[in-house]
PDB file of C-alpha atoms and ligand atoms in Angstrom:
ATOM      1  CA  UNK Q 124       0.029   0.010  -0.016  1.00 47.00           C
ATOM      2  CA  UNK Q 125       1.324   3.421  -0.907  1.00 54.00           C
ATOM      3  CA  UNK Q 126       2.160   5.811   1.958  1.00 67.00           C
ATOM      4  CA  UNK Q 127      -0.243   8.312   0.436  1.00 86.00           C
ATOM      5  CA  UNK Q 128      -3.196   6.044   1.284  1.00 88.00           C
ATOM      6  CA  UNK Q 129      -4.281   6.884   4.798  1.00 92.00           C
ATOM      7  CA  UNK Q 130      -7.364   4.719   4.948  1.00 95.00           C
ATOM      8  CA  UNK Q 131      -8.403   1.751   2.913  1.00 96.00           C
ATOM      9  CA  UNK Q 132     -11.550  -0.374   3.216  1.00 97.00           C
ATOM     10  CA  UNK Q 133     -11.730  -3.577   1.171  1.00 97.00           C
ATOM     11  CA  UNK Q 134     -14.601  -5.892   0.768  1.00 98.00           C
ATOM     12  CA  UNK Q 135     -16.408  -4.308   3.671  1.00 98.00           C
ATOM     13  CA  UNK Q 136     -19.788  -5.858   4.502  1.00 98.00           C
ATOM     14  CA  UNK Q 137     -22.178  -4.882   7.236  1.00 98.00           C
ATOM     15  CA  UNK Q 138     -25.321  -6.893   7.968  1.00 97.00           C
ATOM     16  CA  UNK Q 139     -27.576  -6.101  10.837  1.00 97.00           C
ATOM     17  CA  UNK Q 140     -30.003  -8.735  12.084  1.00 93.00           C
ATOM     18  CA  UNK Q 141     -33.427  -7.044  12.608  1.00 87.00           C
ATOM     19  CA  UNK Q 142     -36.006  -9.437  14.173  1.00 89.00           C
ATOM     20  CA  UNK Q 143     -34.677 -12.563  12.430  1.00 90.00           C
ATOM     21  CA  UNK Q 144     -34.132 -10.980   9.055  1.00 93.00           C
ATOM     22  CA  UNK Q 145     -30.686  -9.919   7.913  1.00 95.00           C
ATOM     23  CA  UNK Q 146     -30.423  -6.378   6.622  1.00 95.00           C
ATOM     24  CA  UNK Q 147     -27.463  -5.950   4.259  1.00 96.00           C
ATOM     25  CA  UNK Q 148     -26.412  -2.346   4.638  1.00 98.00           C
ATOM     26  CA  UNK Q 149     -22.921  -2.488   3.159  1.00 98.00           C
ATOM     27  CA  UNK Q 150     -21.952  -5.138   0.718  1.00 97.00           C
ATOM     28  CA  UNK Q 151     -18.388  -5.670  -0.616  1.00 96.00           C
ATOM     29  CA  UNK Q 152     -17.599  -1.938  -0.281  1.00 98.00           C
ATOM     30  CA  UNK Q 153     -14.152  -0.682  -1.328  1.00 97.00           C
ATOM     31  CA  UNK Q 154     -12.811   2.761  -0.754  1.00 96.00           C
ATOM     32  CA  UNK Q 155      -9.494   4.575  -0.370  1.00 95.00           C
ATOM     33  CA  UNK Q 156      -8.693   7.949   1.146  1.00 95.00           C
ATOM     34  CA  UNK Q 157      -5.461   9.613   0.503  1.00 95.00           C
ATOM     35  CA  UNK Q 158      -3.689  11.824   2.987  1.00 94.00           C
ATOM     36  CA  UNK Q 159      -5.132  15.309   2.862  1.00 95.00           C
ATOM     37  CA  UNK Q 160      -7.971  14.268   0.618  1.00 95.00           C
ATOM     38  CA  UNK Q 161     -11.469  15.874   0.927  1.00 96.00           C
ATOM     39  CA  UNK Q 162     -14.608  13.831   0.274  1.00 96.00           C
ATOM     40  CA  UNK Q 163     -18.313  14.431   0.630  1.00 96.00           C
ATOM     41  CA  UNK Q 164     -20.262  11.269   1.351  1.00 97.00           C
ATOM     42  CA  UNK Q 165     -23.768  11.536  -0.099  1.00 96.00           C
ATOM     43  CA  UNK Q 166     -26.775   9.206  -0.461  1.00 95.00           C
ATOM     44  CA  UNK Q 167     -30.338   9.082   0.718  1.00 94.00           C
ATOM     45  CA  UNK Q 168     -31.425   8.525   4.220  1.00 94.00           C
ATOM     46  CA  UNK Q 169     -30.969   4.947   5.269  1.00 95.00           C
ATOM     47  CA  UNK Q 170     -28.327   4.185   2.604  1.00 97.00           C
ATOM     48  CA  UNK Q 171     -25.649   3.393   5.217  1.00 97.00           C
ATOM     49  CA  UNK Q 172     -23.641   6.612   5.439  1.00 97.00           C
ATOM     50  CA  UNK Q 173     -23.554   6.647   9.274  1.00 96.00           C
ATOM     51  CA  UNK Q 174     -22.862   2.890   9.330  1.00 97.00           C
ATOM     52  CA  UNK Q 175     -19.865   3.388   7.063  1.00 97.00           C
ATOM     53  CA  UNK Q 176     -18.535   6.273   9.044  1.00 97.00           C
ATOM     54  CA  UNK Q 177     -18.779   4.242  12.297  1.00 95.00           C
ATOM     55  CA  UNK Q 178     -16.875   1.422  10.655  1.00 96.00           C
ATOM     56  CA  UNK Q 179     -14.199   3.718   9.140  1.00 96.00           C
ATOM     57  CA  UNK Q 180     -13.885   5.333  12.569  1.00 94.00           C
ATOM     58  CA  UNK Q 181     -13.512   2.096  14.445  1.00 94.00           C
ATOM     59  CA  UNK Q 182     -16.648   2.662  16.454  1.00 92.00           C
ATOM     60  CA  UNK Q 183     -18.242  -0.370  14.903  1.00 94.00           C
ATOM     61  CA  UNK Q 184     -16.852  -3.544  13.261  1.00 94.00           C
ATOM     62  CA  UNK Q 185     -17.669  -4.709   9.806  1.00 96.00           C
ATOM     63  CA  UNK Q 186     -19.374  -8.118   9.425  1.00 96.00           C
ATOM     64  CA  UNK Q 187     -16.539  -9.003   7.028  1.00 96.00           C
ATOM     65  CA  UNK Q 188     -13.823  -7.168   5.121  1.00 97.00           C
ATOM     66  CA  UNK Q 189     -10.553  -5.393   5.953  1.00 96.00           C
ATOM     67  CA  UNK Q 190      -9.680  -1.927   7.093  1.00 96.00           C
ATOM     68  CA  UNK Q 191      -6.235  -0.246   7.063  1.00 95.00           C
ATOM     69  CA  UNK Q 192      -5.687   2.967   8.770  1.00 94.00           C
ATOM     70  CA  UNK Q 193      -2.365   4.739   8.681  1.00 88.00           C
ATOM     71  CA  UNK Q 194      -0.657   1.513   7.594  1.00 87.00           C
ATOM     72  CA  UNK Q 195      -2.225  -0.496  10.439  1.00 90.00           C
ATOM     73  CA  UNK Q 196      -4.497  -3.397   9.865  1.00 92.00           C
ATOM     74  CA  UNK Q 197      -7.452  -2.638  12.117  1.00 93.00           C
ATOM     75  CA  UNK Q 198      -9.876  -5.582  11.785  1.00 85.00           C
ATOM     76  CA  UNK Q 199      -8.002  -8.058  13.957  1.00 85.00           C
ATOM     77  CA  UNK Q 200      -6.875  -5.647  16.625  1.00 92.00           C
ATOM     78  CA  UNK Q 201      -7.865  -6.220  20.187  1.00 93.00           C
ATOM     79  CA  UNK Q 202     -10.141  -3.628  21.784  1.00 93.00           C
ATOM     80  CA  UNK Q 203      -7.356  -1.820  23.506  1.00 93.00           C
ATOM     81  CA  UNK Q 204      -5.359  -1.313  20.301  1.00 93.00           C
ATOM     82  CA  UNK Q 205      -8.501  -0.263  18.372  1.00 93.00           C
ATOM     83  CA  UNK Q 206      -9.388   2.225  20.980  1.00 91.00           C
ATOM     84  CA  UNK Q 207      -5.869   3.624  20.957  1.00 90.00           C
ATOM     85  CA  UNK Q 208      -5.773   3.864  17.216  1.00 92.00           C
ATOM     86  CA  UNK Q 209      -9.187   5.523  17.145  1.00 91.00           C
ATOM     87  CA  UNK Q 210      -8.093   8.078  19.706  1.00 87.00           C
ATOM     88  CA  UNK Q 211      -5.017   9.049  17.890  1.00 87.00           C
ATOM     89  CA  UNK Q 212      -6.111   8.692  14.246  1.00 92.00           C
ATOM     90  CA  UNK Q 213      -9.688   9.866  14.107  1.00 94.00           C
ATOM     91  CA  UNK Q 214     -11.669  12.897  15.037  1.00 92.00           C
ATOM     92  CA  UNK Q 215     -15.508  12.674  15.002  1.00 92.00           C
ATOM     93  CA  UNK Q 216     -18.013  15.482  14.431  1.00 90.00           C
ATOM     94  CA  UNK Q 217     -21.658  14.415  14.746  1.00 86.00           C
ATOM     95  CA  UNK Q 218     -24.928  16.079  13.679  1.00 81.00           C
ATOM     96  CA  UNK Q 219     -25.833  16.499  17.389  1.00 80.00           C
ATOM     97  CA  UNK Q 220     -22.842  17.843  19.156  1.00 75.00           C
ATOM     98  CA  UNK Q 221     -22.524  15.214  21.931  1.00 87.00           C
ATOM     99  CA  UNK Q 222     -20.756  17.620  24.237  1.00 94.00           C
ATOM    100  CA  UNK Q 223     -20.799  16.798  27.931  1.00 95.00           C
ATOM    101  CA  UNK Q 224     -23.495  18.958  29.483  1.00 96.00           C
ATOM    102  CA  UNK Q 225     -21.834  19.265  32.920  1.00 97.00           C
ATOM    103  CA  UNK Q 226     -18.648  20.633  31.531  1.00 97.00           C
ATOM    104  CA  UNK Q 227     -17.885  24.004  30.038  1.00 98.00           C
ATOM    105  CA  UNK Q 228     -16.472  24.613  26.530  1.00 98.00           C
ATOM    106  CA  UNK Q 229     -12.899  24.590  27.676  1.00 98.00           C
ATOM    107  CA  UNK Q 230     -13.300  21.359  29.703  1.00 98.00           C
ATOM    108  CA  UNK Q 231     -15.076  19.619  26.856  1.00 97.00           C
ATOM    109  CA  UNK Q 232     -12.183  20.371  24.460  1.00 97.00           C
ATOM    110  CA  UNK Q 233      -9.599  19.521  27.064  1.00 97.00           C
ATOM    111  CA  UNK Q 234     -11.199  16.190  27.831  1.00 95.00           C
ATOM    112  CA  UNK Q 235      -9.772  14.006  24.948  1.00 92.00           C
ATOM    113  CA  UNK Q 236      -6.304  15.292  25.823  1.00 94.00           C
ATOM    114  CA  UNK Q 237      -6.733  14.373  29.526  1.00 95.00           C
ATOM    115  CA  UNK Q 238      -7.932  10.923  28.571  1.00 91.00           C
ATOM    116  CA  UNK Q 239      -4.836  10.665  26.381  1.00 89.00           C
ATOM    117  CA  UNK Q 240      -2.660  11.495  29.390  1.00 93.00           C
ATOM    118  CA  UNK Q 241      -1.870  15.165  28.672  1.00 95.00           C
ATOM    119  CA  UNK Q 242      -1.347  17.252  31.804  1.00 97.00           C
ATOM    120  CA  UNK Q 243      -4.330  19.419  32.798  1.00 97.00           C
ATOM    121  CA  UNK Q 244      -2.573  22.747  32.424  1.00 97.00           C
ATOM    122  CA  UNK Q 245      -1.229  21.886  29.004  1.00 97.00           C
ATOM    123  CA  UNK Q 246      -4.613  20.455  27.933  1.00 97.00           C
ATOM    124  CA  UNK Q 247      -6.392  23.636  28.997  1.00 97.00           C
ATOM    125  CA  UNK Q 248      -3.883  25.857  27.228  1.00 97.00           C
ATOM    126  CA  UNK Q 249      -4.261  23.952  23.942  1.00 95.00           C
ATOM    127  CA  UNK Q 250      -8.023  23.957  24.310  1.00 96.00           C
ATOM    128  CA  UNK Q 251      -8.048  27.653  24.987  1.00 97.00           C
ATOM    129  CA  UNK Q 252      -5.898  28.406  21.961  1.00 93.00           C
ATOM    130  CA  UNK Q 253      -8.062  26.333  19.684  1.00 89.00           C
ATOM    131  CA  UNK Q 254     -11.320  27.715  20.961  1.00 93.00           C
ATOM    132  CA  UNK Q 255      -9.914  31.257  20.585  1.00 90.00           C
ATOM    133  CA  UNK Q 256      -8.931  30.550  17.024  1.00 84.00           C
ATOM    134  CA  UNK Q 257     -12.485  29.447  16.352  1.00 85.00           C
ATOM    135  CA  UNK Q 258     -13.859  32.729  17.766  1.00 88.00           C
ATOM    136  CA  UNK Q 259     -14.867  31.294  21.080  1.00 94.00           C
ATOM    137  CA  UNK Q 260     -12.331  32.925  23.323  1.00 95.00           C
ATOM    138  CA  UNK Q 261     -15.119  34.662  25.244  1.00 97.00           C
ATOM    139  CA  UNK Q 262     -17.119  31.409  25.703  1.00 97.00           C
ATOM    140  CA  UNK Q 263     -14.590  29.201  27.450  1.00 98.00           C
ATOM    141  CA  UNK Q 264     -16.588  28.781  30.673  1.00 98.00           C
ATOM    142  CA  UNK Q 265     -19.973  28.445  29.062  1.00 98.00           C
ATOM    143  CA  UNK Q 266     -21.622  25.102  29.392  1.00 97.00           C
ATOM    144  CA  UNK Q 267     -23.258  23.676  26.162  1.00 96.00           C
ATOM    145  CA  UNK Q 268     -26.661  24.787  27.195  1.00 96.00           C
ATOM    146  CA  UNK Q 269     -25.461  28.354  27.275  1.00 97.00           C
ATOM    147  CA  UNK Q 270     -24.089  28.348  23.778  1.00 96.00           C
ATOM    148  CA  UNK Q 271     -25.948  28.783  20.446  1.00 93.00           C
ATOM    149  CA  UNK Q 272     -26.227  25.861  18.038  1.00 89.00           C
ATOM    150  CA  UNK Q 273     -23.339  27.148  15.818  1.00 89.00           C
ATOM    151  CA  UNK Q 274     -21.157  27.775  18.906  1.00 92.00           C
ATOM    152  CA  UNK Q 275     -21.746  24.353  20.194  1.00 93.00           C
ATOM    153  CA  UNK Q 276     -20.875  22.825  16.813  1.00 89.00           C
ATOM    154  CA  UNK Q 277     -17.633  24.929  16.794  1.00 91.00           C
ATOM    155  CA  UNK Q 278     -16.807  23.525  20.218  1.00 94.00           C
ATOM    156  CA  UNK Q 279     -17.481  20.025  18.873  1.00 93.00           C
ATOM    157  CA  UNK Q 280     -15.131  20.705  15.966  1.00 90.00           C
ATOM    158  CA  UNK Q 281     -12.463  21.902  18.382  1.00 91.00           C
ATOM    159  CA  UNK Q 282     -12.916  18.738  20.416  1.00 94.00           C
ATOM    160  CA  UNK Q 283     -12.511  16.616  17.252  1.00 92.00           C
ATOM    161  CA  UNK Q 284      -9.333  18.477  16.326  1.00 88.00           C
ATOM    162  CA  UNK Q 285      -7.594  18.845  19.575  1.00 91.00           C
ATOM    163  CA  UNK Q 286      -5.385  15.702  19.273  1.00 91.00           C
ATOM    164  CA  UNK Q 287      -4.536  16.623  15.609  1.00 87.00           C
ATOM    165  CA  UNK Q 288      -6.012  13.449  14.171  1.00 92.00           C
ATOM    166  CA  UNK Q 289      -5.006  12.759  10.570  1.00 93.00           C
ATOM    167  CA  UNK Q 290      -8.661  12.079   9.695  1.00 95.00           C
ATOM    168  CA  UNK Q 291     -11.813  13.871  10.589  1.00 95.00           C
ATOM    169  CA  UNK Q 292     -15.079  11.963   9.941  1.00 96.00           C
ATOM    170  CA  UNK Q 293     -18.083  14.321  10.165  1.00 95.00           C
ATOM    171  CA  UNK Q 294     -21.687  12.984  10.081  1.00 95.00           C
ATOM    172  CA  UNK Q 295     -24.000  15.731   8.915  1.00 92.00           C
ATOM    173  CA  UNK Q 296     -22.104  18.269  10.883  1.00 89.00           C
ATOM    174  CA  UNK Q 297     -24.219  21.178   9.608  1.00 87.00           C
ATOM    175  CA  UNK Q 298     -27.546  19.303   9.407  1.00 84.00           C
ATOM    176  CA  UNK Q 299     -29.014  21.302  12.331  1.00 80.00           C
ATOM    177  CA  UNK Q 300     -27.561  24.684  11.542  1.00 81.00           C
ATOM    178  CA  UNK Q 301     -28.836  27.654   9.606  1.00 83.00           C
ATOM    179  CA  UNK Q 302     -27.102  27.951   6.215  1.00 84.00           C
ATOM    180  CA  UNK Q 303     -24.756  30.830   7.314  1.00 83.00           C
ATOM    181  CA  UNK Q 304     -23.611  28.967  10.395  1.00 82.00           C
ATOM    182  CA  UNK Q 305     -23.297  25.783   8.392  1.00 84.00           C
ATOM    183  CA  UNK Q 306     -21.040  27.655   5.977  1.00 86.00           C
ATOM    184  CA  UNK Q 307     -18.809  28.779   8.820  1.00 83.00           C
ATOM    185  CA  UNK Q 308     -18.464  25.136   9.991  1.00 85.00           C
ATOM    186  CA  UNK Q 309     -17.673  24.012   6.448  1.00 88.00           C
ATOM    187  CA  UNK Q 310     -15.015  26.728   6.109  1.00 89.00           C
ATOM    188  CA  UNK Q 311     -13.512  25.802   9.410  1.00 85.00           C
ATOM    189  CA  UNK Q 312     -13.160  22.061   8.413  1.00 90.00           C
ATOM    190  CA  UNK Q 313     -11.660  23.179   5.071  1.00 93.00           C
ATOM    191  CA  UNK Q 314      -9.238  25.477   6.898  1.00 90.00           C
ATOM    192  CA  UNK Q 315      -8.053  22.515   9.023  1.00 88.00           C
ATOM    193  CA  UNK Q 316      -7.402  20.590   5.817  1.00 93.00           C
ATOM    194  CA  UNK Q 317      -5.363  23.509   4.416  1.00 94.00           C
ATOM    195  CA  UNK Q 318      -3.352  24.216   7.577  1.00 91.00           C
ATOM    196  CA  UNK Q 319      -2.849  20.755   8.934  1.00 89.00           C
ATOM    197  CA  UNK Q 320      -3.420  18.483   5.929  1.00 92.00           C
ATOM    198  CA  UNK Q 321      -6.326  16.794   7.778  1.00 93.00           C
ATOM    199  CA  UNK Q 322      -8.166  14.245   5.708  1.00 95.00           C
ATOM    200  CA  UNK Q 323     -11.869  14.917   5.706  1.00 96.00           C
ATOM    201  CA  UNK Q 324     -14.938  12.763   5.041  1.00 97.00           C
ATOM    202  CA  UNK Q 325     -18.126  14.764   5.488  1.00 96.00           C
ATOM    203  CA  UNK Q 326     -21.582  13.166   5.231  1.00 96.00           C
ATOM    204  CA  UNK Q 327     -23.799  15.871   3.931  1.00 94.00           C
ATOM    205  CA  UNK Q 328     -27.067  16.633   2.159  1.00 91.00           C
ATOM    206  CA  UNK Q 329     -25.807  20.128   1.273  1.00 89.00           C
ATOM    207  CA  UNK Q 330     -24.925  20.708  -2.335  1.00 88.00           C
ATOM    208  CA  UNK Q 331     -22.892  23.807  -1.226  1.00 88.00           C
ATOM    209  CA  UNK Q 332     -20.819  21.723   1.210  1.00 90.00           C
ATOM    210  CA  UNK Q 333     -20.275  18.918  -1.320  1.00 92.00           C
ATOM    211  CA  UNK Q 334     -19.133  21.540  -3.880  1.00 92.00           C
ATOM    212  CA  UNK Q 335     -16.649  23.044  -1.420  1.00 92.00           C
ATOM    213  CA  UNK Q 336     -15.196  19.639  -0.743  1.00 93.00           C
ATOM    214  CA  UNK Q 337     -14.792  18.892  -4.443  1.00 92.00           C
ATOM    215  CA  UNK Q 338     -14.991  15.124  -4.491  1.00 93.00           C
ATOM    216  CA  UNK Q 339     -18.257  13.354  -3.852  1.00 95.00           C
ATOM    217  CA  UNK Q 340     -18.667   9.743  -3.077  1.00 97.00           C
ATOM    218  CA  UNK Q 341     -22.189   8.318  -3.378  1.00 96.00           C
ATOM    219  CA  UNK Q 342     -23.269   5.340  -1.365  1.00 97.00           C
ATOM    220  CA  UNK Q 343     -25.697   3.196  -3.222  1.00 95.00           C
ATOM    221  CA  UNK Q 344     -26.496  -0.478  -3.046  1.00 95.00           C
ATOM    222  CA  UNK Q 345     -24.125  -0.819  -0.114  1.00 97.00           C
ATOM    223  CA  UNK Q 346     -21.152   0.354  -2.120  1.00 97.00           C
ATOM    224  CA  UNK Q 347     -19.498   3.732  -2.720  1.00 97.00           C
ATOM    225  CA  UNK Q 348     -18.998   5.236  -6.169  1.00 94.00           C
ATOM    226  CA  UNK Q 349     -17.261   8.445  -7.123  1.00 92.00           C
ATOM    227  CA  UNK Q 350     -19.709  10.999  -8.461  1.00 87.00           C
ATOM    228  CA  UNK Q 351     -19.010  13.746 -11.002  1.00 72.00           C
ATOM    229  CA  UNK Q 352     -18.304  17.030  -9.271  1.00 58.00           C
ATOM    230  CA  UNK Q 353     -21.443  18.974  -8.509  1.00 52.00           C
TER     231      UNK Q 353
HETATM  232  P1  ADP K 105     -27.829   6.857   6.821  1.00 77.28           P
HETATM  233  O1  ADP K 105     -26.795   7.416   7.751  1.00 77.28           O
HETATM  234  O2  ADP K 105     -27.350   6.798   5.438  1.00 77.28           O
HETATM  235  O3  ADP K 105     -29.133   7.559   6.935  1.00 77.28           O
HETATM  236  P2  ADP K 105     -27.572   4.476   8.462  1.00 77.28           P
HETATM  237  O4  ADP K 105     -26.161   4.013   8.287  1.00 77.28           O
HETATM  238  O5  ADP K 105     -27.884   5.176   9.759  1.00 77.28           O
HETATM  239  O6  ADP K 105     -28.081   5.281   7.200  1.00 77.28           O
HETATM  240  O7  ADP K 105     -28.540   3.217   8.385  1.00 77.28           O
HETATM  241  C1  ADP K 105     -28.571   2.340   7.263  1.00 77.28           C
HETATM  242  C2  ADP K 105     -29.617   1.218   7.553  1.00 77.28           C
HETATM  243  O8  ADP K 105     -29.177   0.374   8.548  1.00 77.28           O
HETATM  244  C3  ADP K 105     -30.956   1.797   7.969  1.00 77.28           C
HETATM  245  O9  ADP K 105     -31.904   1.027   7.263  1.00 77.28           O
HETATM  246  C4  ADP K 105     -30.966   1.561   9.439  1.00 77.28           C
HETATM  247  O10 ADP K 105     -32.281   1.351   9.858  1.00 77.28           O
HETATM  248  C5  ADP K 105     -30.133   0.304   9.572  1.00 77.28           C
HETATM  249  N1  ADP K 105     -29.456   0.206  10.873  1.00 77.28           N
HETATM  250  C6  ADP K 105     -28.480   1.116  11.280  1.00 77.28           C
HETATM  251  N2  ADP K 105     -27.984   0.748  12.489  1.00 77.28           N
HETATM  252  C7  ADP K 105     -28.671  -0.345  12.840  1.00 77.28           C
HETATM  253  C8  ADP K 105     -28.544  -1.250  13.963  1.00 77.28           C
HETATM  254  N3  ADP K 105     -27.707  -1.053  14.964  1.00 77.28           N
HETATM  255  N4  ADP K 105     -29.419  -2.352  13.949  1.00 77.28           N
HETATM  256  C9  ADP K 105     -30.198  -2.609  12.925  1.00 77.28           C
HETATM  257  N5  ADP K 105     -30.338  -1.828  11.807  1.00 77.28           N
HETATM  258  C10 ADP K 105     -29.564  -0.735  11.793  1.00 77.28           C
HETATM  259 MG1   MG K 106     -26.904   8.944   9.148  1.00 77.28          MG
END
């Protein structure tokens, strides 16, 4: 595998058993992401976009198939190694922010670092710098409930970025935001790609977002296919 390939899924299948019937969501799916590549992941509701993102992000396991991330073969790893790889290689941004309600913005962004063993002072300094760069320097001690939707999503982006993961997987990150705020989040993700070379996969129904990303992958029939630029 070339060093430029950061993530590669081969022959990935995911079957859920609902009642006693199998539901084949992904079937023999192949995809490759190069370092620094931008991709929109599009497809109708229920087509398997979130399922695929969870598998690429090591939050769920495929029924069969292989997954390489940063040169490491992930499918046979034990849970500890998987968790470790996920923490260091992948940042997640969800449609609903999933911030911890009891903690303020600064603490929410510091948390992944503290879990990774970074000292509190250092973790707080990095979180503060990142939040300030996202225009949230005056919101550090606000809990999520005291932030607007766009501010929460910026905090969630900061949290996803704080360990400098080579890949960000974003599942409809602007789905709940007004178009202008959504645009800001999109620009923020693109800026991370420009400044840090972060590889981005963004599930989106927004044509504007897909256009900004350039490459669109469509999920259909359990597989992904490149789509002509919008
Ligand atoms: P999308 O994100 O494209 O809207 P999902 O990946 O969430 O689609 O879901 C794809 C299909 O898999 C849907 O039909 C959904 O109901 C089903 N599904 C997702 N997760 C589970 C699960 N844990 N158990 C059973 N079925 C599931
Ligand atoms: Mg989804």
